[in-house]
Coordinates of C-alpha atoms and ligand atoms in Angstrom, one line a residue:
X1 CA 101.6 60.3 163.5
X2 CA 98.0 61.0 164.5
X3 CA 97.1 64.0 162.4
X4 CA 93.4 64.1 162.1
X5 CA 92.2 62.6 158.9
X6 CA 89.9 64.3 156.4
X7 CA 86.4 63.0 157.4
X8 CA 85.2 62.2 153.9
X9 CA 81.9 60.9 155.0
X10 CA 80.0 64.0 156.2
X11 CA 80.9 66.0 153.2
X12 CA 79.0 65.3 150.0
X13 CA 81.8 65.0 147.5
X14 CA 79.4 64.5 144.5
X15 CA 77.6 67.7 145.4
X16 CA 81.0 69.5 145.6
X17 CA 82.0 68.1 142.2
X18 CA 78.7 69.2 140.7
X19 CA 78.9 72.7 142.2
X20 CA 82.6 73.4 141.6
X21 CA 83.7 71.0 139.0
X22 CA 86.7 68.6 138.9
X23 CA 89.6 68.3 139.4
X24 CA 89.0 70.0 142.8
X25 CA 91.2 70.3 145.8
X26 CA 89.1 70.0 149.0
X27 CA 90.4 71.0 152.4
X28 CA 88.7 70.4 155.7
X29 CA 89.3 73.4 158.0
X30 CA 88.6 71.6 161.4
X31 CA 91.3 69.0 160.4
X32 CA 93.7 71.9 159.8
X33 CA 92.9 73.4 163.1
X34 CA 93.2 70.2 165.0
X35 CA 96.6 69.5 163.3
X36 CA 97.9 72.9 164.4
X37 CA 96.6 72.6 168.0
X38 CA 98.0 69.1 168.5
X39 CA 101.4 70.2 167.1
X40 CA 101.3 73.2 169.3
X41 CA 100.6 71.2 172.4
X42 CA 103.5 68.8 171.7
X43 CA 106.0 71.7 171.8
X44 CA 104.9 73.2 175.2
X45 CA 107.8 73.7 177.5
X46 CA 109.6 76.1 179.8
X47 CA 110.6 78.6 177.0
X48 CA 108.2 80.1 174.4
X49 CA 107.7 78.3 171.1
X50 CA 106.5 79.4 167.7
X51 CA 105.2 77.2 164.8
X52 CA 106.3 78.9 161.6
X53 CA 104.1 77.1 159.0
X54 CA 106.1 76.2 155.9
X55 CA 104.1 77.9 153.3
X56 CA 105.5 75.8 150.5
X57 CA 103.4 72.9 151.6
X58 CA 100.3 74.8 150.7
X59 CA 100.3 78.6 150.2
X60 CA 96.7 79.1 149.4
X61 CA 95.6 82.3 151.3
X62 CA 92.7 80.7 153.2
X63 CA 95.0 77.9 154.5
X64 CA 97.6 80.3 155.8
X65 CA 94.9 82.5 157.2
X66 CA 93.4 79.6 159.1
X67 CA 96.8 79.1 160.8
X68 CA 97.5 82.8 161.2
X69 CA 94.2 83.1 163.2
X70 CA 95.5 80.5 165.6
X71 CA 98.6 82.5 166.2
X72 CA 101.0 80.5 163.9
X73 CA 103.8 82.3 162.1
X74 CA 105.2 81.4 158.7
X75 CA 108.4 80.0 157.1
X76 CA 108.7 81.6 153.7
X77 CA 111.1 80.8 150.9
X78 CA 110.5 83.5 148.3
X79 CA 109.3 87.0 148.0
X80 CA 106.1 85.5 146.7
X81 CA 105.6 83.5 149.8
X82 CA 106.4 86.5 152.0
X83 CA 103.7 88.5 150.1
X84 CA 101.2 85.6 150.6
X85 CA 102.0 85.4 154.3
X86 CA 101.4 89.1 154.8
X87 CA 98.3 89.1 152.7
X88 CA 96.9 86.3 154.8
X89 CA 97.5 88.1 158.0
X90 CA 100.6 86.6 159.4
X91 CA 102.4 89.1 161.8
X92 CA 105.8 90.1 160.5
X93 CA 107.5 89.3 163.8
X94 CA 106.4 85.7 163.3
X95 CA 107.9 85.3 159.8
X96 CA 111.2 83.7 159.1
X97 CA 112.7 83.6 155.6
X98 CA 114.6 80.4 154.6
X99 CA 116.0 79.5 151.2
X100 CA 119.3 78.8 149.6
X101 CA 119.1 81.9 147.2
X102 CA 117.5 85.1 148.0
X103 CA 117.7 88.1 145.6
X104 CA 118.7 91.6 146.8
X105 CA 115.1 92.6 146.1
X106 CA 113.8 89.8 148.3
X107 CA 116.1 90.8 151.1
X108 CA 114.9 94.4 150.9
X109 CA 111.3 93.2 150.8
X110 CA 112.0 91.2 154.0
X111 CA 113.5 94.2 155.7
X112 CA 110.6 96.4 154.6
X113 CA 108.2 94.0 156.1
X114 CA 110.1 93.8 159.4
X115 CA 110.2 90.0 159.6
X116 CA 111.6 88.1 162.6
X117 CA 114.8 87.0 160.8
X118 CA 116.3 86.0 157.5
X119 CA 117.8 82.6 157.6
X120 CA 121.2 83.0 155.9
X121 CA 122.7 80.1 153.9
X122 CA 125.9 81.4 152.4
X123 CA 128.7 83.8 152.9
X124 CA 127.7 85.7 149.8
X125 CA 124.2 86.2 151.1
X126 CA 125.6 87.5 154.4
X127 CA 127.7 90.2 152.6
X128 CA 124.8 91.3 150.3
X129 CA 122.4 91.5 153.2
X130 CA 125.0 93.5 155.2
X131 CA 125.4 95.9 152.4
X132 CA 121.6 96.4 151.9
X133 CA 121.1 96.9 155.6
X134 CA 123.9 99.5 155.7
X135 CA 122.4 101.4 152.8
X136 CA 119.1 101.5 154.6
X137 CA 120.7 102.4 157.9
X138 CA 119.2 99.3 159.5
X139 CA 120.3 96.3 161.4
X140 CA 119.1 93.1 159.8
X141 CA 118.1 90.2 162.1
X142 CA 119.5 86.9 160.9
X143 CA 119.8 83.3 161.8
X144 CA 122.4 81.0 160.4
X145 CA 121.0 77.8 158.7
X146 CA 123.5 75.2 159.7
X147 CA 124.0 72.0 157.7
X148 CA 124.3 69.4 160.6
X149 CA 125.5 66.6 158.3
X150 CA 122.7 64.3 159.5
X151 CA 121.1 61.6 157.3
X152 CA 117.4 62.1 157.4
X153 CA 116.9 58.6 155.9
X154 CA 114.1 59.8 153.6
X155 CA 113.6 60.0 149.8
X156 CA 116.9 61.3 148.3
X157 CA 115.0 64.1 146.5
X158 CA 113.8 65.5 149.8
X159 CA 116.9 65.1 152.0
X160 CA 118.6 68.4 152.7
X161 CA 120.7 68.0 155.9
X162 CA 123.6 66.0 154.4
X163 CA 127.0 67.4 154.0
X164 CA 126.8 67.1 150.1
X165 CA 123.5 68.9 149.9
X166 CA 123.2 72.4 148.6
X167 CA 121.4 73.5 151.8
X168 CA 122.7 75.2 154.9
X169 CA 126.2 76.4 155.9
X170 CA 129.0 73.9 156.4
X171 CA 129.5 73.2 160.1
X172 CA 133.2 74.2 160.1
X173 CA 132.4 77.5 158.5
X174 CA 130.3 78.8 161.4
X175 CA 132.9 80.3 163.8
X176 CA 134.4 82.5 161.1
X177 CA 130.8 83.6 160.0
X178 CA 129.9 84.4 163.5
X179 CA 133.0 86.5 163.9
X180 CA 132.2 88.3 160.7
X181 CA 128.6 89.0 161.8
X182 CA 129.8 90.3 165.1
X183 CA 132.1 92.7 163.5
X184 CA 129.3 93.9 161.0
X185 CA 127.2 96.6 162.7
X186 CA 124.3 96.1 160.2
X187 CA 123.8 92.5 161.2
X188 CA 122.4 90.9 164.3
X189 CA 122.6 87.2 164.9
X190 CA 119.4 86.1 166.7
X191 CA 119.2 82.4 165.9
X192 CA 120.4 79.2 164.4
X193 CA 118.3 76.9 162.3
X194 CA 118.4 73.4 160.8
X195 CA 116.1 71.6 158.4
X196 CA 117.4 68.2 157.3
X197 CA 114.7 67.0 155.0
X198 CA 111.1 66.1 154.5
X199 CA 108.8 63.1 155.3
X200 CA 111.3 61.9 157.9
X201 CA 109.9 58.7 159.5
X202 CA 112.3 58.2 162.4
X203 CA 112.8 60.3 165.5
X204 CA 116.6 59.7 165.4
X205 CA 117.6 62.2 162.7
X206 CA 115.5 65.0 164.4
X207 CA 117.2 64.3 167.7
X208 CA 120.7 64.2 166.2
X209 CA 120.3 67.5 164.3
X210 CA 118.7 69.2 167.3
X211 CA 121.4 68.0 169.7
X212 CA 124.2 69.2 167.3
X213 CA 122.7 72.6 166.8
X214 CA 122.0 73.0 170.4
X215 CA 125.6 72.3 171.4
X216 CA 126.6 74.9 168.8
X217 CA 124.2 77.5 170.4
X218 CA 125.6 76.7 173.9
X219 CA 129.1 77.6 172.6
X220 CA 127.8 80.9 171.0
X221 CA 125.9 81.9 174.1
X222 CA 129.1 81.4 176.2
X223 CA 130.9 83.6 173.8
X224 CA 128.3 86.3 174.5
X225 CA 126.2 86.1 171.3
X226 CA 122.8 87.2 172.2
X227 CA 120.8 84.3 170.5
X228 CA 117.1 84.4 170.9
X229 CA 115.9 81.2 169.2
X230 CA 116.7 77.8 167.8
X231 CA 114.7 76.7 164.8
X232 CA 114.6 72.9 164.3
X233 CA 112.9 73.1 160.9
X234 CA 110.2 70.9 159.6
X235 CA 110.2 67.5 158.1
X236 CA 107.8 65.4 160.2
X237 CA 106.3 62.6 158.1
X238 CA 102.8 61.5 157.7
X239 CA 101.6 58.0 157.1
X240 CA 100.5 57.8 153.5
X241 CA 100.8 54.0 153.2
X242 CA 102.6 52.0 155.8
X243 CA 105.1 54.4 157.3
X244 CA 105.1 54.8 161.0
X245 CA 106.4 58.3 161.7
X246 CA 107.2 59.6 165.2
X247 CA 104.3 60.6 167.2
X248 CA 103.9 64.3 167.9
X249 CA 104.8 63.7 171.5
X250 CA 108.0 61.8 170.5
X251 CA 108.9 64.5 168.2
X252 CA 108.2 67.4 170.5
X253 CA 109.9 65.9 173.5
X254 CA 113.0 65.0 171.4
X255 CA 113.2 68.7 170.4
X256 CA 112.6 69.9 174.0
X257 CA 115.1 67.5 175.4
X258 CA 117.8 68.7 173.0
X259 CA 117.0 72.3 173.9
X260 CA 117.5 71.3 177.5
X261 CA 117.8 74.2 179.8
X262 CA 118.9 76.8 177.3
X263 CA 117.0 80.1 177.5
X264 CA 116.0 80.1 173.9
X265 CA 112.7 80.1 172.2
X266 CA 112.0 77.0 170.2
X267 CA 110.9 77.5 166.6
X268 CA 109.8 74.9 164.1
X269 CA 108.8 75.0 160.4
X270 CA 106.4 72.2 159.7
X271 CA 104.5 72.0 156.4
X272 CA 103.3 68.5 155.5
X273 CA 102.4 67.5 159.0
X274 CA 99.9 70.4 159.3
X275 CA 98.2 70.1 155.9
X276 CA 98.7 66.8 154.2
X277 CA 95.9 64.9 155.8
X278 CA 93.5 67.7 155.7
X279 CA 93.1 67.8 151.9
X280 CA 91.9 65.6 149.1
X281 CA 91.9 65.9 145.3
X282 CA 88.5 65.0 143.7
X283 CA 88.7 63.8 140.1
X284 CA 86.3 62.4 137.7
X285 CA 86.9 59.3 135.6
X286 CA 87.0 60.1 131.9
X287 CA 87.6 56.7 130.4
X288 CA 88.5 53.1 131.1
X289 CA 91.1 51.6 128.8
X290 CA 91.5 47.8 128.8
X291 CA 94.9 46.9 127.2
X292 CA 96.1 43.3 126.9
X293 CA 98.4 43.5 130.0
X294 CA 97.0 46.4 132.0
X295 CA 93.9 48.4 132.7
X296 CA 93.9 52.1 132.8
X297 CA 91.5 54.4 134.6
X298 CA 91.9 57.8 132.9
X299 CA 90.8 60.6 135.1
X300 CA 90.7 64.4 134.7
X301 CA 93.5 65.2 137.1
X302 CA 97.0 64.9 135.9
X303 CA 100.6 65.3 137.0
X304 CA 100.1 69.1 136.5
X305 CA 97.5 69.0 139.3
X306 CA 99.3 66.5 141.6
X307 CA 103.0 66.1 140.7
X308 CA 104.1 63.9 143.7
X309 CA 103.4 60.4 142.3
X310 CA 105.2 61.3 139.0
X311 CA 108.1 63.1 140.6
X312 CA 108.8 60.9 143.7
X313 CA 106.8 57.8 142.9
X314 CA 104.7 58.9 145.9
X315 CA 101.9 56.9 147.2
X316 CA 98.4 58.5 147.8
X317 CA 95.5 56.4 148.8
X318 CA 92.7 56.6 146.2
X319 CA 89.1 55.8 147.0
X320 CA 86.0 55.5 144.9
X321 CA 83.5 58.2 146.0
X322 CA 80.5 56.1 145.2
X323 CA 81.9 52.5 144.8
X324 CA 79.8 50.3 142.6
X325 CA 78.8 47.3 144.7
X326 CA 78.6 45.0 141.7
X327 CA 81.9 46.0 140.2
X328 CA 84.8 43.6 140.5
X329 CA 88.0 44.8 142.3
X330 CA 90.9 45.0 139.8
X331 CA 94.4 46.2 139.7
X332 CA 94.5 49.4 137.7
X333 CA 96.8 52.3 136.8
X334 CA 95.1 55.5 137.5
X335 CA 96.4 57.9 134.9
X336 CA 95.9 61.6 133.9
X337 CA 95.4 63.2 130.5
X338 CA 98.9 64.7 130.3
X339 CA 101.1 63.6 127.4
X340 CA 103.8 62.1 129.4
X341 CA 104.3 58.4 130.4
X342 CA 104.9 59.4 134.0
X343 CA 101.5 61.0 134.2
X344 CA 100.0 58.6 136.7
X345 CA 98.4 59.0 140.1
X346 CA 98.8 55.3 141.0
X347 CA 100.2 52.1 139.6
X348 CA 98.7 48.6 140.0
X349 CA 96.2 49.9 142.5
X350 CA 93.3 47.6 143.6
X351 CA 90.1 49.5 143.0
X352 CA 86.4 48.5 142.5
X353 CA 86.3 49.1 138.8
X354 CA 84.8 52.6 138.1
X355 CA 83.0 53.7 135.0
X356 CA 83.4 57.0 133.1
X357 CA 81.7 59.8 135.1
X358 CA 82.5 58.2 138.5
X359 CA 84.4 60.2 141.0
X360 CA 87.6 59.2 142.7
X361 CA 89.2 61.0 145.7
X362 CA 93.0 61.1 146.0
X363 CA 93.6 61.3 149.6
X364 CA 96.2 63.2 151.8
X365 CA 96.9 65.6 149.1
X366 CA 96.8 68.9 151.2
X367 CA 100.5 69.2 151.2
X368 CA 102.6 69.7 148.1
X369 CA 99.5 69.2 146.0
X370 CA 98.2 72.5 144.7
X371 CA 101.4 74.1 145.6
X372 CA 103.3 72.1 143.0
X373 CA 100.5 72.4 140.4
X374 CA 101.5 73.8 137.0
X375 CA 99.9 74.7 133.7
X376 CA 101.7 72.0 131.8
X377 CA 99.8 71.0 128.6
X378 CA 98.0 74.3 129.1
X379 CA 95.8 72.9 131.7
X380 CA 94.2 75.4 134.0
X381 CA 94.9 74.8 137.6
X382 CA 92.1 73.4 139.8
X383 CA 89.7 75.2 142.0
X384 CA 90.0 74.8 145.8
X385 CA 87.3 74.6 148.3
X386 CA 87.5 74.7 152.1
X387 CA 84.9 72.9 154.2
X388 CA 84.3 75.0 157.3
X389 CA 83.3 73.8 160.8
X390 CA 79.6 74.1 160.0
X391 CA 80.0 71.8 157.0
X392 CA 79.6 74.6 154.5
X393 CA 82.0 74.7 151.5
X394 CA 83.8 77.9 150.8
X395 CA 85.4 78.5 147.4
X396 CA 88.9 79.7 148.2
X397 CA 90.4 79.6 144.8
X398 CA 88.5 79.7 141.5
X399 CA 89.4 77.4 138.7
X400 CA 91.7 79.1 136.3
X401 CA 90.1 80.0 132.9
X402 CA 91.7 79.9 129.5
X403 CA 92.1 83.6 129.7
X404 CA 94.1 83.1 132.9
X405 CA 96.4 80.8 130.9
X406 CA 97.5 83.5 128.5
X407 CA 97.5 86.4 131.0
X408 CA 100.7 88.4 130.6
X409 CA 101.5 87.0 127.1
X410 CA 101.4 89.2 124.0
X411 CA 101.3 88.3 120.3
X412 CA 103.9 89.7 118.0
X413 CA 103.0 92.8 116.0
Ligands
LLP1 N1 111.7 74.4 156.2 C1 112.4 74.3 155.1 C2 113.6 75.1 155.0 C3 112.1 73.5 154.0 O1 113.0 73.4 153.0 C4 110.9 72.7 154.1 C5 110.6 71.8 153.0 C6 110.1 72.8 155.3 C7 110.5 73.6 156.3 C8 108.9 72.0 155.4 O2 109.1 70.6 155.5 P1 107.9 69.6 155.8 O3 107.5 69.8 157.2 O4 106.8 70.0 154.8 O5 108.5 68.3 155.5 N2 107.8 68.6 147.5 C9 108.2 67.6 148.4 C10 108.6 68.1 149.7 C11 109.7 69.1 149.7 C12 110.1 69.7 150.9 C13 110.9 70.9 150.8 N3 111.2 71.6 152.0 C14 107.1 66.5 148.6 O6 106.1 66.6 147.9 O7 107.2 65.5 149.3

């Protein structure tokens, strides 16, 4: 995929590190904007389309706001994400609420906000929502998230569209649920959605899922269900190492081809493909440890700041910000300070050997980087900076303080 890469060169990373400290997430706003525009172009067709940015990839307000200003909507998965989407200026009619377990309070929050639709994933959720809407004297707009039983052929931890997965409604349960919705005055079925997984590197699974759900919607339209949209989910991969994901044109035309001549709006919920390449994590080398069998570069960013390598064995390119010309290239493990053996950002990576105090940039960390950060080992979460079109850095999240770490806690009397 040809998502624009973060242009590391024009930005003075050492100056950013001096000004804002490390570890530091750095995003490039023009790269975010280019990614959104390119994705938008790939979906153009005879019926309207809407990109609902999947906030879970990066819910920092300024990132959401950047997309909202371009007219994008949001796919949220919790009341917290809904709050963020609204705070960042996303119009409610462009928000869809996905997720396998929504609380009654979250359902009420979604109805209060007047969002486009709640994507229902279980029969129980349907009944609870119907009850809440009835009590409020309202009609809740809903879409059914269907499990199409398609193998996304991705990392098992991020596959969601297989029969055995907890996500979506089983295919064969749909007719009965549709009948139930049609006989419930407080519910209105406006769409169908699928999302089969993340970091999907082949066009085939997208096509299969889209074709299946389109066929289903054709049946429902014939039965007189007033569907308004099909949501084909997110999942488009980026190239972190040597993957060759579908191009945006391949992906967009596969979705459009599946939709065919149906008079429905096309929705998508991309996360990673909009933000991954537009962000990097800047980290400073704390120590070099030479062990008999291995060399370790200990940096100040750990698995609490960037979990993907520890959790999925994910690959992120790492570059020296100011490589030492005289330093030999060596295979090193780049590790963080967290007290866990899995706390590594890279294994056996060839790097020109840095020295303590040097800066490294962990690339393509705009997606599922800061969003999965935690306070493990009581480490404050990093600051985040956005580089604007004029090259100026804007602090969009301050580094957490020690006081932030204990906010909300109390000592016993
Ligand atoms: N829609 C739904 C309902 C989802 O569950 C997801 C991601 C997306 C959209 C966005 O998918 P994307 O376009 O970003 O692939 N933490 C993992 C990724 C988990 C994805 C979960 N769902 C990682 O770091 O790779």
